[in-house]
Structures are given as structure tokens and as C-alpha cells.
């Protein structure tokens, strides 16, 4: 009788119930029947599940590198504090020789190993896609490369962007930066026009994904060689310049991160003062909000904001330790994670069912 009633549950209700489940439980539900497996693997269900989960910032994780890949999950404990739990990712056919995570989008990450081989990985499903080499890629050694990864909503495609330039002996010479782009859906690399900016004057950094664009600090090729924020838009595959905040600073000393979907600039080079700039309205110069936090507790340390848990609490890398910094109380708490990762390469991550390959290439 119970089975008969269950069979009458409308499919729309089942759809809504399953949408609320975490991605890891969806994988278990796929084992119920062939019908459920087909239903839960449908691209429309995966997109709807992603759209729902992507807005729940309290479920953000970090993906970090310590030769192996680790996810770090943040939870509230009964005392209303935060705990951090790490989990090592084990791949059946991939070795633990990772050096960086250079991008994160919709539950997928761009990871690079010691052989400079690039993979797109879903840390939740453990599926992966090996990105082929590009025949026009600049030789190593003798050149430098930076990468970014994101989703093009117009073409429904995931793209990897590589910015590469030759090692210049004369530092006064403006260096041309090659722009190469890999389409996951097509499985092909393409070379675009030379970047209109000089990317060799700043430290190597991964592109920061905000609102469908990858952001890098760069230098203008004009006579003043001023520091700019160069935003590469994934849909039209062109660079646009994002206005910097109005401050009397050398912006080349700043770094970029994304905090809760907003572009953030920060620097800790001023004694006892943390300068954080958040762009509230993308592309609008007047929307930069500037915080100058007097933080003697962070004096003499190098730190990097990684993600925000609340409006006041920021997870930070302080001397390769994961800490929670409360801006309101100016206090630090060690999150006691059992890994010693290269946290400057950490990326935020959400759980998703997104396939990293679109059915192209090598998939685990």
C-alpha cells in the first residue's frame, strides 16, 4: 500500500525535495533506480540544484593545496563559534603532486600539478577532466603564465584563460602578454589578441572571478604606466578596465580576492593597519567601500583574506595558519586545521553536481 501511494507522488514534488539535498546525497539517490539516476543526472536538474545552492554562502568551503588537495568545511558549534574540518581528496588515477588551485567556479576547480598539467576537478563527485596542452603555449622556462577559470553564461561553457609573457631581461621594456583561452565544451584552445595591458609588472596571480569576468592587477601601456584592474569578460572575450578606488596608494602593492561575490582589494604593508576595499556595485568607481582596520594583533604578519563567514568574520591566512578574524572585536581565533597548506592558493568552493568535461576528453 505504501509503495502504491509513493508511486503517486507528483514528479514536481520529488524534484523540489531532491533539490534541497546536498550534492553528496544526490549521488546516493542515483543508486535508487535507473529512473532516478537518469532524472538526477539531467542537465536541467543539475543547473537548478546549482542555482539553489550557490546562494547559500554559509555552505562555502575552501579548497587548498598541500601536495594533495583538501577541502575545508566550516560549521557552527553550539557556542556559536566556527569549526573547520578538513578532508583529503583521493583520486583513483591521479597522484598527489598538486602545486596550485588557480580558479573555482560552480563547484569546479582548476588544479595544476608539478608537471604543469592542468585539470578541471569536481571535488564533490571526484570527477575530473584533463586539459590538453596548447601547441602555441610559451616554453617553460623562459616565460611566465597566469591562469583564470570561469563560466560563460551566454555560450553555456566553462573557459580556462591563460595569460603568458616572455621573461624580459630589460625591465624597462613593455612586455606583450599573450591571451589563450580553452573552451571546455569544444575541447579546444584558441589564441586571442595581445592583451592591451602589461601584466609583467605585478606578481603572478590567478584571475579573480566576479560577475562573469576574471580580474588581474596590471599596468597601463600608456606613458604614465599606472596600475589598473584589467577585467577579462568571458562572454565577449575582451578586456575592460575597472576603476580603482580613490586613494593615495601604490596599487601594485595590493592584491585581489573575491569576498561573497564582490571584488576586493587589500594590502597589509602599512604598520598596524589593514586596508580593504570592497566594490559594492560592479564597475562603479563610487561604489568602492574602504575599510582601514587598526589591527595590532596582525602586526608583523603576512595575511590574506580568503572568505567571509558573516559581515564581521573573515577567514584569513596568517603566516600559513587558518584563522578567523572578527573585524568588530579585532580578535583572532585559530581554526586548528590539520593541514599546512599554501593558503595563498586557497579558493572558495561550493558543492555541486556539475560535470567538468561536457563529455569531452579524459574524465575520471
CSV table of C-alpha atoms in Angstrom, one decimal, residues 54-358:
chain,number,residue,atom,x,y,z
A,54,UNK,CA,25.1,28.8,-4.9
A,55,UNK,CA,23.2,31.4,-2.9
A,56,UNK,CA,23.8,29.7,0.4
A,57,UNK,CA,27.1,31.3,1.4
A,58,UNK,CA,27.1,29.5,4.8
A,59,UNK,CA,28.0,26.3,2.9
A,60,UNK,CA,31.1,27.7,1.3
A,61,UNK,CA,34.2,25.6,1.6
A,62,UNK,CA,37.8,26.1,0.9
A,63,UNK,CA,39.9,24.0,-1.4
A,64,UNK,CA,43.6,24.1,-0.5
A,65,UNK,CA,46.9,22.5,-1.6
A,66,UNK,CA,49.4,20.6,0.5
A,67,UNK,CA,50.8,18.4,-2.3
A,68,UNK,CA,47.4,16.7,-2.0
A,69,UNK,CA,44.1,18.5,-2.3
A,70,UNK,CA,42.0,19.2,0.8
A,71,UNK,CA,38.5,20.6,1.3
A,72,UNK,CA,37.9,22.6,4.5
A,73,UNK,CA,34.3,22.8,5.7
A,74,UNK,CA,33.2,25.5,8.2
A,75,UNK,CA,30.5,24.7,10.7
A,76,UNK,CA,28.9,26.4,13.7
A,77,UNK,CA,29.4,24.8,17.1
A,78,UNK,CA,26.9,25.0,20.0
A,79,UNK,CA,28.9,28.1,21.3
A,80,UNK,CA,28.1,29.9,18.1
A,81,UNK,CA,31.8,29.8,17.1
A,82,UNK,CA,33.2,28.3,13.9
A,83,UNK,CA,34.9,25.0,13.5
A,84,UNK,CA,36.9,23.8,10.5
A,85,UNK,CA,37.0,20.2,9.3
A,86,UNK,CA,39.5,19.2,6.5
A,87,UNK,CA,39.1,16.2,4.1
A,88,UNK,CA,41.7,14.9,1.8
A,89,UNK,CA,40.6,14.2,-1.8
A,90,UNK,CA,41.6,10.8,-3.0
A,91,UNK,CA,41.6,10.1,-6.8
A,92,UNK,CA,41.9,6.6,-8.1
A,93,UNK,CA,44.2,7.5,-11.0
A,94,UNK,CA,45.8,10.9,-10.1
A,95,UNK,CA,48.9,11.3,-8.0
A,96,UNK,CA,49.2,13.8,-5.1
A,97,UNK,CA,51.6,16.2,-6.7
A,98,UNK,CA,49.5,19.3,-6.9
A,99,UNK,CA,51.1,22.8,-6.7
A,100,UNK,CA,48.2,25.2,-7.1
A,101,UNK,CA,44.5,25.8,-7.4
A,102,UNK,CA,44.1,28.6,-9.9
A,103,UNK,CA,40.3,29.0,-10.1
A,104,UNK,CA,37.0,27.9,-8.7
A,105,UNK,CA,33.5,28.2,-10.3
A,106,UNK,CA,30.2,26.5,-9.7
A,107,UNK,CA,31.8,23.6,-7.8
A,108,UNK,CA,34.6,23.0,-10.2
A,109,UNK,CA,38.3,23.9,-9.6
A,110,UNK,CA,41.3,24.4,-11.9
A,111,UNK,CA,44.2,22.5,-10.4
A,112,UNK,CA,47.8,22.3,-11.7
A,113,UNK,CA,50.3,19.7,-10.8
A,114,UNK,CA,54.2,19.7,-10.7
A,115,UNK,CA,54.3,18.7,-14.4
A,116,UNK,CA,52.2,21.8,-15.2
A,117,UNK,CA,49.3,19.6,-16.3
A,118,UNK,CA,46.0,21.3,-15.8
A,119,UNK,CA,42.8,19.5,-14.6
A,120,UNK,CA,39.3,20.6,-14.0
A,121,UNK,CA,38.0,18.8,-10.9
A,122,UNK,CA,34.7,18.5,-9.1
A,123,UNK,CA,35.8,17.8,-5.5
A,124,UNK,CA,32.3,16.7,-4.5
A,125,UNK,CA,31.9,14.0,-7.2
A,126,UNK,CA,35.7,13.4,-7.7
A,127,UNK,CA,35.2,13.6,-11.5
A,128,UNK,CA,37.9,15.3,-13.4
A,129,UNK,CA,38.9,16.5,-16.9
A,130,UNK,CA,42.5,16.7,-18.2
A,131,UNK,CA,43.0,19.8,-20.2
A,132,UNK,CA,45.2,19.2,-23.3
A,133,UNK,CA,48.3,21.1,-23.9
A,134,UNK,CA,48.2,24.1,-26.3
A,135,UNK,CA,50.7,24.0,-29.2
A,136,UNK,CA,51.2,27.7,-29.0
A,137,UNK,CA,51.9,27.8,-25.3
A,138,UNK,CA,55.1,29.6,-24.4
A,139,UNK,CA,58.1,27.5,-23.4
A,140,UNK,CA,59.0,26.8,-19.8
A,141,UNK,CA,61.5,28.0,-18.6
A,142,UNK,CA,61.8,31.4,-20.3
A,143,UNK,CA,58.2,32.6,-19.7
A,144,UNK,CA,55.6,33.2,-17.1
A,145,UNK,CA,51.9,32.3,-17.1
A,146,UNK,CA,48.8,33.1,-15.0
A,147,UNK,CA,45.5,31.4,-15.2
A,148,UNK,CA,41.9,32.0,-14.6
A,149,UNK,CA,38.7,29.9,-14.8
A,150,UNK,CA,35.0,30.7,-15.0
A,151,UNK,CA,31.7,30.2,-16.6
A,152,UNK,CA,30.4,31.9,-19.8
A,153,UNK,CA,26.6,32.2,-19.2
A,154,UNK,CA,26.0,33.2,-22.9
A,155,UNK,CA,27.5,30.2,-24.5
A,156,UNK,CA,26.9,27.8,-21.5
A,157,UNK,CA,30.6,27.0,-21.5
A,158,UNK,CA,33.4,26.8,-18.9
A,159,UNK,CA,36.6,28.5,-20.0
A,160,UNK,CA,40.2,28.5,-18.9
A,161,UNK,CA,42.2,31.7,-19.6
A,162,UNK,CA,46.0,31.7,-19.8
A,163,UNK,CA,48.0,35.0,-19.7
A,164,UNK,CA,51.6,34.3,-20.8
A,165,UNK,CA,54.6,36.5,-21.5
A,166,UNK,CA,58.3,36.0,-22.1
A,167,UNK,CA,60.8,36.7,-19.4
A,168,UNK,CA,62.2,40.2,-20.2
A,169,UNK,CA,65.8,40.9,-19.4
A,170,UNK,CA,65.3,44.7,-19.7
A,171,UNK,CA,62.7,45.6,-17.1
A,172,UNK,CA,62.1,49.0,-18.7
A,173,UNK,CA,60.6,47.3,-21.8
A,174,UNK,CA,56.8,46.9,-22.0
A,175,UNK,CA,56.1,43.2,-22.4
A,176,UNK,CA,53.4,41.8,-24.6
A,177,UNK,CA,51.0,39.3,-22.9
A,178,UNK,CA,49.5,36.5,-24.9
A,179,UNK,CA,45.9,35.6,-24.2
A,180,UNK,CA,44.9,32.0,-24.7
A,181,UNK,CA,41.5,30.5,-24.0
A,182,UNK,CA,40.3,26.9,-23.6
A,183,UNK,CA,36.7,26.0,-24.2
A,184,UNK,CA,35.6,23.0,-22.2
A,185,UNK,CA,32.5,22.4,-24.3
A,186,UNK,CA,34.6,22.5,-27.6
A,187,UNK,CA,37.7,20.9,-26.1
A,188,UNK,CA,39.9,23.4,-28.0
A,189,UNK,CA,42.4,26.2,-27.3
A,190,UNK,CA,42.4,29.5,-29.2
A,191,UNK,CA,44.8,32.4,-29.1
A,192,UNK,CA,43.2,35.9,-28.9
A,193,UNK,CA,44.7,39.3,-29.5
A,194,UNK,CA,47.6,40.6,-27.3
A,195,UNK,CA,46.4,42.0,-24.0
A,196,UNK,CA,46.1,45.8,-24.0
A,197,UNK,CA,47.8,45.8,-20.6
A,198,UNK,CA,51.3,45.0,-19.3
A,199,UNK,CA,50.8,42.0,-16.9
A,200,UNK,CA,54.5,41.6,-16.1
A,201,UNK,CA,54.8,44.4,-13.6
A,202,UNK,CA,52.7,42.7,-10.9
A,203,UNK,CA,53.2,39.4,-9.0
A,204,UNK,CA,51.9,36.3,-10.7
A,205,UNK,CA,48.4,35.8,-9.6
A,206,UNK,CA,45.3,33.8,-10.6
A,207,UNK,CA,42.4,35.6,-12.2
A,208,UNK,CA,39.7,36.7,-9.6
A,209,UNK,CA,36.2,35.7,-10.9
A,210,UNK,CA,33.5,38.2,-10.2
A,211,UNK,CA,30.3,38.7,-12.3
A,212,UNK,CA,31.5,36.7,-15.3
A,213,UNK,CA,34.9,38.4,-15.6
A,214,UNK,CA,38.4,37.4,-14.5
A,215,UNK,CA,40.3,40.3,-12.8
A,216,UNK,CA,44.0,40.9,-12.7
A,217,UNK,CA,46.1,43.8,-11.5
A,218,UNK,CA,48.1,45.1,-14.4
A,219,UNK,CA,49.9,48.2,-15.7
A,220,UNK,CA,48.6,50.6,-18.4
A,221,UNK,CA,50.7,50.7,-21.6
A,222,UNK,CA,50.4,54.5,-21.7
A,223,UNK,CA,53.2,56.8,-20.7
A,224,UNK,CA,52.2,57.0,-17.0
A,225,UNK,CA,52.2,53.2,-16.7
A,226,UNK,CA,49.6,53.5,-13.9
A,227,UNK,CA,48.3,50.4,-12.1
A,228,UNK,CA,44.8,49.2,-13.3
A,229,UNK,CA,42.4,46.4,-12.7
A,230,UNK,CA,42.0,44.5,-16.0
A,231,UNK,CA,38.8,42.6,-16.3
A,232,UNK,CA,38.6,39.9,-18.9
A,233,UNK,CA,34.9,39.2,-19.7
A,234,UNK,CA,34.3,35.5,-20.6
A,235,UNK,CA,31.3,36.1,-22.8
A,236,UNK,CA,32.7,38.6,-25.3
A,237,UNK,CA,36.4,37.6,-24.6
A,238,UNK,CA,37.6,41.2,-24.2
A,239,UNK,CA,39.4,43.2,-21.6
A,240,UNK,CA,37.7,46.2,-19.9
A,241,UNK,CA,39.2,48.4,-17.2
A,242,UNK,CA,37.7,48.5,-13.8
A,243,UNK,CA,38.1,51.9,-11.9
A,244,UNK,CA,40.3,51.7,-8.8
A,245,UNK,CA,39.3,53.4,-5.6
A,246,UNK,CA,40.4,57.0,-4.9
A,247,UNK,CA,43.3,56.6,-2.6
A,248,UNK,CA,46.9,57.8,-2.4
A,249,UNK,CA,48.4,54.3,-2.7
A,250,UNK,CA,50.6,52.3,-5.0
A,251,UNK,CA,48.0,49.9,-6.2
A,252,UNK,CA,50.7,47.4,-7.4
A,253,UNK,CA,51.2,46.6,-3.7
A,254,UNK,CA,47.6,45.4,-3.4
A,255,UNK,CA,46.2,42.0,-4.1
A,256,UNK,CA,42.8,40.9,-5.4
A,257,UNK,CA,40.3,38.4,-4.0
A,258,UNK,CA,36.6,37.8,-4.2
A,259,UNK,CA,34.6,38.1,-0.9
A,260,UNK,CA,30.9,37.0,-1.2
A,261,UNK,CA,30.8,37.7,-4.9
A,262,UNK,CA,32.3,41.2,-4.6
A,263,UNK,CA,35.7,42.3,-5.9
A,264,UNK,CA,38.1,43.1,-3.0
A,265,UNK,CA,41.5,44.8,-2.9
A,266,UNK,CA,43.7,44.5,0.1
A,267,UNK,CA,47.1,45.3,1.5
A,268,UNK,CA,48.9,44.8,4.8
A,269,UNK,CA,52.0,46.8,4.1
A,270,UNK,CA,51.0,49.7,6.4
A,271,UNK,CA,52.1,49.2,10.0
A,272,UNK,CA,49.2,48.1,12.3
A,273,UNK,CA,46.6,49.0,9.6
A,274,UNK,CA,44.7,46.7,7.3
A,275,UNK,CA,43.3,48.4,4.1
A,276,UNK,CA,40.4,46.5,2.5
A,277,UNK,CA,38.4,47.9,-0.4
A,278,UNK,CA,35.2,46.3,-1.5
A,279,UNK,CA,33.4,47.2,-4.7
A,280,UNK,CA,29.7,47.0,-3.9
A,281,UNK,CA,28.4,47.8,-7.4
A,282,UNK,CA,30.4,46.1,-10.1
A,283,UNK,CA,32.3,48.5,-12.3
A,284,UNK,CA,31.1,51.7,-10.5
A,285,UNK,CA,34.0,53.7,-9.1
A,286,UNK,CA,31.9,55.5,-6.5
A,287,UNK,CA,30.8,52.1,-5.0
A,288,UNK,CA,34.2,51.3,-3.5
A,289,UNK,CA,33.9,50.9,0.2
A,290,UNK,CA,37.2,51.4,2.0
A,291,UNK,CA,37.9,49.9,5.4
A,292,UNK,CA,41.0,50.8,7.4
A,293,UNK,CA,41.2,48.5,10.3
A,294,UNK,CA,43.6,49.1,13.2
A,295,UNK,CA,44.9,45.6,13.8
A,296,UNK,CA,47.9,45.4,16.1
A,297,UNK,CA,47.1,41.7,16.6
A,298,UNK,CA,48.1,41.2,12.9
A,299,UNK,CA,51.3,43.4,13.1
A,300,UNK,CA,54.4,41.7,11.7
A,301,UNK,CA,52.3,39.0,10.0
A,302,UNK,CA,51.6,38.4,6.3
A,303,UNK,CA,47.9,37.7,5.9
A,304,UNK,CA,45.4,37.1,3.1
A,305,UNK,CA,41.6,37.2,3.4
A,306,UNK,CA,40.1,34.0,2.0
A,307,UNK,CA,36.4,34.2,2.5
A,308,UNK,CA,33.8,35.9,4.7
A,309,UNK,CA,31.6,33.8,7.1
A,310,UNK,CA,29.5,36.8,8.3
A,311,UNK,CA,29.6,40.5,7.8
A,312,UNK,CA,32.1,40.8,10.6
A,313,UNK,CA,34.0,37.4,10.4
A,314,UNK,CA,36.6,36.8,7.8
A,315,UNK,CA,38.6,33.6,7.3
A,316,UNK,CA,42.2,34.5,6.8
A,317,UNK,CA,45.6,33.0,6.1
A,318,UNK,CA,48.0,34.4,8.7
A,319,UNK,CA,51.5,33.0,8.3
A,320,UNK,CA,50.1,29.8,6.7
A,321,UNK,CA,47.6,29.3,9.5
A,322,UNK,CA,43.9,29.3,9.1
A,323,UNK,CA,42.3,31.9,11.4
A,324,UNK,CA,39.0,33.6,11.9
A,325,UNK,CA,39.3,37.4,12.3
A,326,UNK,CA,36.4,39.4,13.8
A,327,UNK,CA,36.7,42.9,12.4
A,328,UNK,CA,34.2,44.3,15.0
A,329,UNK,CA,36.1,42.9,18.1
A,330,UNK,CA,39.5,42.9,16.4
A,331,UNK,CA,40.2,39.4,17.6
A,332,UNK,CA,41.7,36.3,16.1
A,333,UNK,CA,40.8,32.6,16.6
A,334,UNK,CA,43.0,29.8,15.4
A,335,UNK,CA,40.7,27.3,13.5
A,336,UNK,CA,43.2,24.4,14.2
A,337,UNK,CA,43.1,22.8,10.7
A,338,UNK,CA,45.2,19.6,10.5
A,339,UNK,CA,47.0,20.6,7.2
A,340,UNK,CA,49.7,23.2,6.5
A,341,UNK,CA,48.5,24.3,3.0
A,342,UNK,CA,49.8,27.0,0.7
A,343,UNK,CA,46.8,29.1,1.7
A,344,UNK,CA,47.6,31.9,-0.7
A,345,UNK,CA,46.4,29.4,-3.3
A,346,UNK,CA,43.2,28.6,-1.5
A,347,UNK,CA,39.9,29.1,-3.2
A,348,UNK,CA,36.3,29.1,-2.1
A,349,UNK,CA,34.2,26.2,-3.2
A,350,UNK,CA,30.5,25.2,-3.2
A,351,UNK,CA,29.2,21.6,-3.6
A,352,UNK,CA,27.7,20.9,-7.0
A,353,UNK,CA,27.0,18.1,-9.4
A,354,UNK,CA,28.5,20.0,-12.4
A,355,UNK,CA,30.4,17.7,-14.8
A,356,UNK,CA,33.9,19.0,-15.5
A,357,UNK,CA,34.1,17.7,-19.1
A,358,UNK,CA,30.9,18.2,-21.1
